[in-house]
Tab-separated table of C-alpha atoms in Angstrom:
chain	number	residue	atom	x	y	z
R	1	MET	CA	6.345	-93.271	9.230
R	2	ARG	CA	6.211	-89.294	9.482
R	3	ILE	CA	6.965	-86.905	6.942
R	4	THR	CA	7.851	-83.480	8.233
R	5	ILE	CA	9.044	-80.450	6.173
R	6	SER	CA	9.582	-77.622	8.233
R	7	ILE	CA	8.129	-74.069	7.215
R	8	GLY	CA	10.870	-72.062	5.289
R	9	THR	CA	12.826	-75.325	4.150
R	10	THR	CA	14.329	-74.617	0.570
R	11	THR	CA	15.939	-77.116	-1.976
R	12	VAL	CA	16.845	-76.866	-5.374
R	13	VAL	CA	14.656	-76.594	-8.067
R	14	SER	CA	15.450	-80.158	-9.829
R	15	ALA	CA	14.901	-82.046	-6.887
R	16	GLY	CA	11.013	-83.333	-5.601
R	17	ALA	CA	7.864	-83.035	-7.965
R	18	SER	CA	7.348	-79.303	-7.225
R	19	GLY	CA	10.401	-78.122	-8.925
R	20	LYS	CA	9.933	-80.906	-11.735
R	21	CYS	CA	6.461	-79.333	-12.500
R	22	PHE	CA	7.452	-75.865	-12.261
R	23	MET	CA	10.746	-77.023	-14.704
R	24	ALA	CA	8.797	-79.111	-16.862
R	25	PHE	CA	5.816	-76.140	-17.593
R	26	LEU	CA	8.437	-73.212	-17.991
R	27	PRO	CA	9.140	-72.783	-21.671
R	28	ARG	CA	11.907	-75.296	-23.196
R	29	LYS	CA	14.341	-72.644	-23.436
R	30	GLU	CA	13.879	-71.053	-19.531
R	31	SER	CA	13.979	-74.964	-18.062
R	32	ASP	CA	17.228	-75.729	-20.263
R	33	GLN	CA	18.810	-72.813	-19.033
R	34	LEU	CA	17.912	-73.792	-15.344
R	35	LEU	CA	19.628	-77.126	-16.042
R	36	THR	CA	22.505	-75.532	-17.677
R	37	HIS	CA	23.244	-73.360	-14.347
R	38	VAL	CA	21.655	-75.190	-11.640
R	39	PRO	CA	23.427	-78.076	-10.280
R	40	ILE	CA	21.386	-81.372	-10.143
R	41	SER	CA	22.602	-83.039	-7.017
R	42	ALA	CA	21.652	-85.731	-5.232
R	43	ILE	CA	19.467	-85.562	-2.133
R	44	THR	CA	18.622	-89.603	-1.833
R	45	ALA	CA	19.775	-92.348	-3.586
R	46	SER	CA	16.553	-92.173	-5.713
R	47	THR	CA	17.429	-88.548	-7.187
R	48	VAL	CA	17.828	-88.464	-11.052
R	49	THR	CA	21.039	-86.621	-11.645
R	50	ALA	CA	21.863	-87.366	-14.927
R	51	LYS	CA	20.749	-84.614	-17.288
R	52	LYS	CA	19.521	-86.737	-20.260
R	53	GLU	CA	17.048	-88.627	-17.997
R	54	PHE	CA	16.311	-85.485	-16.036
R	55	ARG	CA	15.333	-84.034	-19.533
R	56	LYS	CA	13.178	-87.085	-20.356
R	57	GLY	CA	11.337	-86.832	-16.743
R	58	LEU	CA	10.499	-83.185	-17.823
R	59	GLU	CA	9.297	-84.005	-20.931
R	60	ARG	CA	7.287	-86.820	-19.512
R	61	THR	CA	5.687	-84.256	-16.976
R	62	ARG	CA	4.673	-81.794	-19.680
R	63	GLU	CA	2.788	-85.111	-21.721
R	64	ASP	CA	1.323	-86.195	-18.553
R	65	GLY	CA	0.570	-82.892	-17.152
R	66	TYR	CA	1.849	-83.586	-13.586
R	67	ALA	CA	5.007	-84.524	-12.025
R	68	ILE	CA	5.707	-87.802	-9.968
R	69	VAL	CA	8.913	-88.680	-8.067
R	70	PHE	CA	9.896	-92.145	-6.177
R	71	GLY	CA	11.840	-91.576	-3.244
R	72	GLU	CA	14.169	-88.519	-4.941
R	73	ALA	CA	13.568	-85.441	-2.389
R	74	ILE	CA	12.588	-87.917	0.663
R	75	ALA	CA	13.832	-91.391	1.310
R	76	GLY	CA	10.772	-93.516	1.390
R	77	ALA	CA	8.084	-90.903	-0.022
R	78	ASN	CA	6.913	-90.375	-3.312
R	79	GLY	CA	5.363	-87.175	-4.367
R	80	ILE	CA	2.838	-85.905	-7.360
R	81	ALA	CA	2.933	-82.309	-8.443
R	82	ALA	CA	0.507	-80.593	-10.720
R	83	PRO	CA	0.423	-76.865	-12.015
R	84	ILE	CA	-1.829	-73.625	-11.546
R	85	PHE	CA	-1.248	-71.515	-14.301
R	86	ASP	CA	-1.973	-67.271	-14.032
R	87	ALA	CA	-3.532	-65.237	-16.838
R	88	ASN	CA	-0.422	-65.515	-18.984
R	89	GLY	CA	-0.167	-69.177	-19.237
R	90	ARG	CA	2.778	-69.169	-16.935
R	91	VAL	CA	3.179	-71.599	-13.880
R	92	ALA	CA	2.172	-69.485	-10.661
R	93	PHE	CA	1.810	-72.503	-8.184
R	94	VAL	CA	2.333	-76.018	-7.994
R	95	VAL	CA	0.246	-78.038	-5.647
R	96	THR	CA	1.798	-81.191	-4.373
R	97	ILE	CA	0.745	-84.479	-2.584
R	98	VAL	CA	3.624	-86.391	-0.569
R	99	GLY	CA	2.568	-90.058	0.599
R	100	VAL	CA	4.818	-92.872	2.008
R	101	ALA	CA	6.220	-94.988	-0.962
R	102	LEU	CA	4.621	-97.798	0.410
R	103	ASN	CA	1.088	-96.313	-0.005
R	104	LEU	CA	1.592	-94.756	-3.353
R	105	PRO	CA	2.888	-97.108	-5.829
R	106	LEU	CA	3.027	-96.055	-9.598
R	107	GLU	CA	-0.453	-96.958	-10.836
R	108	ARG	CA	-2.014	-95.428	-7.886
R	109	ALA	CA	0.014	-92.223	-8.063
R	110	LYS	CA	-0.762	-91.694	-11.860
R	111	ALA	CA	-4.760	-92.157	-11.065
R	112	ILE	CA	-3.955	-89.203	-8.269
R	113	GLY	CA	-1.651	-87.426	-10.693
R	114	GLN	CA	-4.949	-87.201	-13.528
R	115	GLU	CA	-7.302	-86.340	-10.376
R	116	LEU	CA	-4.597	-83.559	-9.052
R	117	ARG	CA	-4.341	-82.602	-12.851
R	118	ALA	CA	-8.107	-82.154	-13.231
R	119	ALA	CA	-8.411	-80.016	-9.727
R	120	THR	CA	-5.276	-77.563	-10.696
R	121	ASP	CA	-6.918	-76.789	-14.094
R	122	ARG	CA	-10.302	-75.982	-12.476
R	123	ILE	CA	-8.227	-73.971	-10.030
R	124	THR	CA	-6.870	-72.174	-12.827
R	125	LEU	CA	-9.731	-71.350	-14.658
R	126	GLN	CA	-11.660	-70.628	-11.750
R	127	THR	CA	-8.523	-68.012	-11.076
R	128	GLY	CA	-8.564	-66.349	-14.505
R	129	GLY	CA	-5.510	-68.385	-15.607
R	130	LEU	CA	-4.891	-69.785	-18.981
R	131	LEU	CA	-4.591	-73.067	-19.690
R	132	PRO	CA	-1.334	-73.728	-22.056
R	133	SER	CA	-2.359	-74.872	-25.363
R	134	GLU	CA	-1.678	-78.274	-26.576
């Protein structure tokens, strides 16, 4: 299986691990406003489109420190994303790992998510960023 995402490809912020990571670490008021104004549309059969379930996913992402999605943006591919924060404690970048679903089951995704978040925290601090307070 090959996963190819061309340079310049855009998608809605609510799709995939990257967008969910950005949304989860916005101030809650801002993420709620986005959910009010940005449609959550199905990209694959696994895309979470119910706002209540989507909000639960954002909360889980905040708690875990990283986002995990299973086939929501690309069928057969799972994604993990963790934030890098700027000097004001806002998400500046997101580092995302995408893998074939068979090679990235839940337990492995969680372990990689923890390692990825530790790495993005180090990048945040090394670039003068501010980690959000617990």
